[in-house]
Amino acid sequence: MAKILVVDDSIMIRRLIKMIVEKSGHTVIAEAENGEEAFFKYKVFRPDLVTMDVSMPRMDGIQAVKKIIAVFPSANIIMISAITQKELVFEALESGASRYIFKPLIDEKVNFVIEQALTLQNLQPV
Amino acid sequence: MFKNKFLDEIGIDSTLKDMDLYEVCLEKDKLTKDAYDLFLSDRYVPGIILTSQRKYIGMVSRKRFFEILSRPYSLELYLKRTLDTLFHEFQFSSSIIPEDTFISDAVKIVLQRDSENIFEPVIVQSENTYKLLDIDQLLIAHSEVHSVLSNGLKKSMNYVNNLLNNTGEGLLTFGYDLVIDPLYSAECKVIFGEEIDDKFIPGLLFPENNKQKEYFSKILRSILNKNTRMEKELYMPLLPAEAFVNSKNIEIEYKIISDCGPENSEKIMLILTDVSEKKNLENKISEERNIFSMIVKVITDKEAFLECKKDYEYFYRHGIKELMNRYNGDNSLVHEISRIVHTFKGNFSQFDLANTVNKLHDLETGLIDLDEKPSSNKTDSLRDYVFNADFESWLNEDLKILKKYLGNTFTDIENTIILELDKLENIEKEILNLPKSMTRVRLLNELKILRAKPFKNLLKTYPDYVFRLAEKLEKPVNRFEIESDDTRVKENEYMDFCKTLVHVFRNAVVHGLETPDERLVKGKEETGNIKCSIKQDDTYIELRISDDGYGLDSDKIKRALLKKNIYSAEKMKTLNENELFDCIFMDSFSTKDNVTQYAGRGYGLAAVKNELEKINGKVRIISRTDKGTEFCFILPIII
């Protein structure tokens, strides 16, 4: 089961994601409120997976993806976004994010994408 | 033509085997004369295969044969000699073509021969035998293949065009250059208002939005560049799902299709659907829903609405001027006005005044712009901006709609709305016509409660009636009020039932209560008590009517049942108290021996029961000797 870093400026969303992923057996090893904190926590905790909100104060999700991927190219990052932010999600994917989830966050959807992202990583040559 | 019957069977996958082939062979040691005779006997034989000990060594064509023999003295020279003396003359490099070669492929090979030999017959190999094919036959067959092909092509083009011209969807394709392919459906022309071949698709779909155009191009190319299906599928949902073209709402679906071209590259197909009508309808429905929501909200809280209206009117008539004077030249004026406008917006949106709220919202946006714009004289531009705003007509737009449904005078009296019932019914009918939604359910409920009357009203004449009847019978009772909560119902539904309750009240006085003397003997208060209470639960109404008199006399009931032959004595023993009490609702049951003006016929309670059943109600009687009797009716709530 995966160790997950949850990045979102809203505590409600962080709590929701934590609840969903822990129900399916994963562990949330750290949470972050913005991109800078996300990068810092990534360095410290080296999670298997990151869920990353697209828009956050200080440093947004796109910048955070770029910064993390630059240092840890194999980082596995799932973007969390509203359906109206397709362009930002595209930019995040081009910057190295592996998947995305459009809100609202529903258990099945979140679990499905997380499984996909984890399988994807296992398929990649080391 | 005389010998081309094989042509009927020629198709695009015909091979040389399907053609008329000549198998004419001569051993090389045969005389030239034999070949000469053979050629003369069949004028279509294109040539002769030469063999040596049955093995193929070459071919002599009719043309070449007579060319040689027509030289001077040739006839004399060659006719009597064997064919191999001539053999060197016949030889030319002719490729041998297998019989299962397609006609069009064979033509390609044959036409590559040098110009001198180009009209020589074609040698066709079928396992170990060799046959000859006339070149003109091959060319005729080839032209047949060509015409079959082009007819087929024309036919399928017709099919495709028929499909494209008659589908209601805009279908188009493009490759990596994002330039639209020449074949697209007729609906595309309707959507874009022009022919679109060779046009750049991002420019067509997002003509005015450069950012969107750029994003669209980037993601389309990115998708076409991805190698795996999985990657493509990851990116597809990021494509825009709709566009606004030529004042039309266009829904866009995407498909990746293979090009079938030589590079086997991929293309993207777009399926465009004009959903403007659907969108308009949706908007109209939500607009209507809004209107009724506004009406209901204004009706239910008219006082607050009028208060808000009054404040608003004061603001645009005097308030603005007062503020201007107070804040003269002060930049915080714009903030103050914004704050007030924002409050009005909030207040009016509580009543769903869509038009006023929208206009105030625009005004608010304008004020924010004004504040952010660096300007030397903010106060002047603010003054112009606010004084030009037509506050009055914005509200009037909404008032017009309200007046249409509620009557022109609805704003005149402050606390009440006088509304004819049929007007209310009209509003209800129109709301019923809206598609089902939570809003509709809510609106209908609020209207129903508005239309509903307190249940108490239905019983309001009984306390008086009881008091007067009791007086007349010299059984005085204490004055009583109906104890009730604010249970509201659709009055008509309960009217008939409540009318029959006169029997219950009358029975209470006539049969239930003792005379004052009897009461005194029993140690009771001289004046009797009759009570009536209404209580609403979640799903039902509980109506209790009680007296504090004799209580029901089981023995008397039993006697009456026996006397009227309703039950036998044995049967009676099996009845419990409740069942026994229920008998008093039976048709023509009465324990009174004499009929008076007030009681005794035994139809009263039967009528109550009858009406009670019509509205699916239930009744239970609780009675104790000398304590009294209580009728407890359980009624469904009908609003």
mmCIF file of N, CA and C in Angstrom, chain A residues 83 85-91 93-94 97-100 102 116 120 123, chain B residues 211-212 215 218-219 222 226 230-231 233-241:
data_model
loop_
_atom_site.group_PDB
_atom_site.id
_atom_site.type_symbol
_atom_site.label_atom_id
_atom_site.label_comp_id
_atom_site.label_asym_id
_atom_site.label_seq_id
_atom_site.Cartn_x
_atom_site.Cartn_y
_atom_site.Cartn_z
ATOM 1 N N ILE A 83 -13.183 20.953 -13.139
ATOM 2 C CA ILE A 83 -13.294 20.657 -14.571
ATOM 3 C C ILE A 83 -13.031 21.898 -15.411
ATOM 4 N N GLN A 85 -10.602 23.848 -15.087
ATOM 5 C CA GLN A 85 -9.173 24.169 -15.155
ATOM 6 C C GLN A 85 -8.390 23.191 -16.023
ATOM 7 N N LYS A 86 -9.010 22.781 -17.130
ATOM 8 C CA LYS A 86 -8.369 21.799 -18.009
ATOM 9 C C LYS A 86 -6.991 22.252 -18.479
ATOM 10 N N GLU A 87 -6.870 23.552 -18.785
ATOM 11 C CA GLU A 87 -5.604 24.044 -19.324
ATOM 12 C C GLU A 87 -4.468 23.862 -18.331
ATOM 13 N N LEU A 88 -4.767 24.141 -17.051
ATOM 14 C CA LEU A 88 -3.727 24.002 -16.029
ATOM 15 C C LEU A 88 -3.344 22.533 -15.850
ATOM 16 N N VAL A 89 -4.356 21.646 -15.941
ATOM 17 C CA VAL A 89 -4.068 20.224 -15.811
ATOM 18 C C VAL A 89 -3.154 19.770 -16.945
ATOM 19 N N PHE A 90 -3.446 20.258 -18.141
ATOM 20 C CA PHE A 90 -2.612 19.929 -19.303
ATOM 21 C C PHE A 90 -1.171 20.351 -19.036
ATOM 22 N N GLU A 91 -0.998 21.579 -18.526
ATOM 23 C CA GLU A 91 0.339 22.087 -18.247
ATOM 24 C C GLU A 91 1.033 21.204 -17.207
ATOM 25 N N LEU A 93 0.467 18.013 -16.632
ATOM 26 C CA LEU A 93 0.838 16.731 -17.251
ATOM 27 C C LEU A 93 2.105 16.910 -18.077
ATOM 28 N N GLU A 94 2.154 17.994 -18.835
ATOM 29 C CA GLU A 94 3.330 18.253 -19.657
ATOM 30 C C GLU A 94 4.563 18.483 -18.784
ATOM 31 N N ALA A 97 3.375 15.589 -14.224
ATOM 32 C CA ALA A 97 2.364 14.925 -13.404
ATOM 33 C C ALA A 97 1.884 13.689 -14.150
ATOM 34 N N SER A 98 1.416 12.665 -13.398
ATOM 35 C CA SER A 98 1.098 11.431 -14.108
ATOM 36 C C SER A 98 -0.391 11.255 -14.379
ATOM 37 N N ARG A 99 -1.228 11.786 -13.532
ATOM 38 C CA ARG A 99 -2.687 11.608 -13.675
ATOM 39 C C ARG A 99 -3.386 12.855 -13.180
ATOM 40 N N TYR A 100 -4.728 12.833 -13.257
ATOM 41 C CA TYR A 100 -5.479 13.939 -12.677
ATOM 42 C C TYR A 100 -6.861 13.447 -12.269
ATOM 43 N N PHE A 102 -10.758 15.152 -11.635
ATOM 44 C CA PHE A 102 -11.624 16.331 -11.599
ATOM 45 C C PHE A 102 -12.559 16.224 -10.406
ATOM 46 N N GLN A 116 -4.427 3.327 -10.876
ATOM 47 C CA GLN A 116 -3.832 3.518 -12.205
ATOM 48 C C GLN A 116 -2.436 4.097 -12.085
ATOM 49 N N LEU A 120 1.034 2.278 -13.117
ATOM 50 C CA LEU A 120 1.833 2.953 -14.134
ATOM 51 C C LEU A 120 3.284 3.016 -13.687
ATOM 52 N N LEU A 123 5.142 -0.211 -13.893
ATOM 53 C CA LEU A 123 5.455 -0.646 -15.246
ATOM 54 C C LEU A 123 6.723 0.021 -15.764
ATOM 55 N N LYS B 211 -6.176 32.791 -26.427
ATOM 56 C CA LYS B 211 -5.607 31.900 -25.421
ATOM 57 C C LYS B 211 -6.162 30.487 -25.615
ATOM 58 N N GLN B 212 -7.481 30.431 -25.825
ATOM 59 C CA GLN B 212 -8.155 29.159 -26.021
ATOM 60 C C GLN B 212 -7.667 28.503 -27.310
ATOM 61 N N TYR B 215 -4.266 27.023 -26.725
ATOM 62 C CA TYR B 215 -4.353 25.824 -25.902
ATOM 63 C C TYR B 215 -4.876 24.651 -26.717
ATOM 64 N N LYS B 218 -2.263 23.311 -29.001
ATOM 65 C CA LYS B 218 -1.192 22.653 -28.264
ATOM 66 C C LYS B 218 -1.615 21.243 -27.839
ATOM 67 N N ILE B 219 -2.833 21.148 -27.305
ATOM 68 C CA ILE B 219 -3.240 19.847 -26.767
ATOM 69 C C ILE B 219 -3.561 18.868 -27.901
ATOM 70 N N SER B 222 -0.314 17.642 -29.095
ATOM 71 C CA SER B 222 0.262 16.804 -28.059
ATOM 72 C C SER B 222 -0.354 15.404 -28.116
ATOM 73 N N LYS B 226 1.474 11.644 -29.035
ATOM 74 C CA LYS B 226 1.658 10.589 -28.034
ATOM 75 C C LYS B 226 1.729 9.229 -28.727
ATOM 76 N N MET B 230 -2.876 4.689 -24.126
ATOM 77 C CA MET B 230 -3.153 5.096 -22.756
ATOM 78 C C MET B 230 -2.876 6.583 -22.575
ATOM 79 N N GLU B 231 -1.753 7.027 -23.119
ATOM 80 C CA GLU B 231 -1.413 8.447 -22.999
ATOM 81 C C GLU B 231 -2.445 9.324 -23.700
ATOM 82 N N GLU B 233 -5.541 8.631 -24.227
ATOM 83 C CA GLU B 233 -6.783 8.634 -23.459
ATOM 84 C C GLU B 233 -6.693 9.503 -22.214
ATOM 85 N N LEU B 234 -5.480 9.620 -21.683
ATOM 86 C CA LEU B 234 -5.275 10.487 -20.518
ATOM 87 C C LEU B 234 -5.515 11.951 -20.904
ATOM 88 N N TYR B 235 -5.130 12.303 -22.112
ATOM 89 C CA TYR B 235 -5.206 13.708 -22.525
ATOM 90 C C TYR B 235 -6.561 14.095 -23.116
ATOM 91 N N MET B 236 -7.270 13.117 -23.704
ATOM 92 C CA MET B 236 -8.530 13.444 -24.403
ATOM 93 C C MET B 236 -9.533 14.232 -23.552
ATOM 94 N N PRO B 237 -9.740 13.845 -22.280
ATOM 95 C CA PRO B 237 -10.745 14.594 -21.506
ATOM 96 C C PRO B 237 -10.358 16.051 -21.258
ATOM 97 N N LEU B 238 -9.110 16.390 -21.545
ATOM 98 C CA LEU B 238 -8.681 17.772 -21.315
ATOM 99 C C LEU B 238 -9.045 18.680 -22.484
ATOM 100 N N LEU B 239 -9.563 18.084 -23.571
ATOM 101 C CA LEU B 239 -10.000 18.900 -24.711
ATOM 102 C C LEU B 239 -11.287 19.638 -24.343
ATOM 103 N N PRO B 240 -11.451 20.850 -24.866
ATOM 104 C CA PRO B 240 -12.682 21.588 -24.532
ATOM 105 C C PRO B 240 -13.917 20.860 -25.043
ATOM 106 N N ALA B 241 -14.967 20.836 -24.203
ATOM 107 C CA ALA B 241 -16.165 20.070 -24.551
ATOM 108 C C ALA B 241 -17.195 20.912 -25.282
#
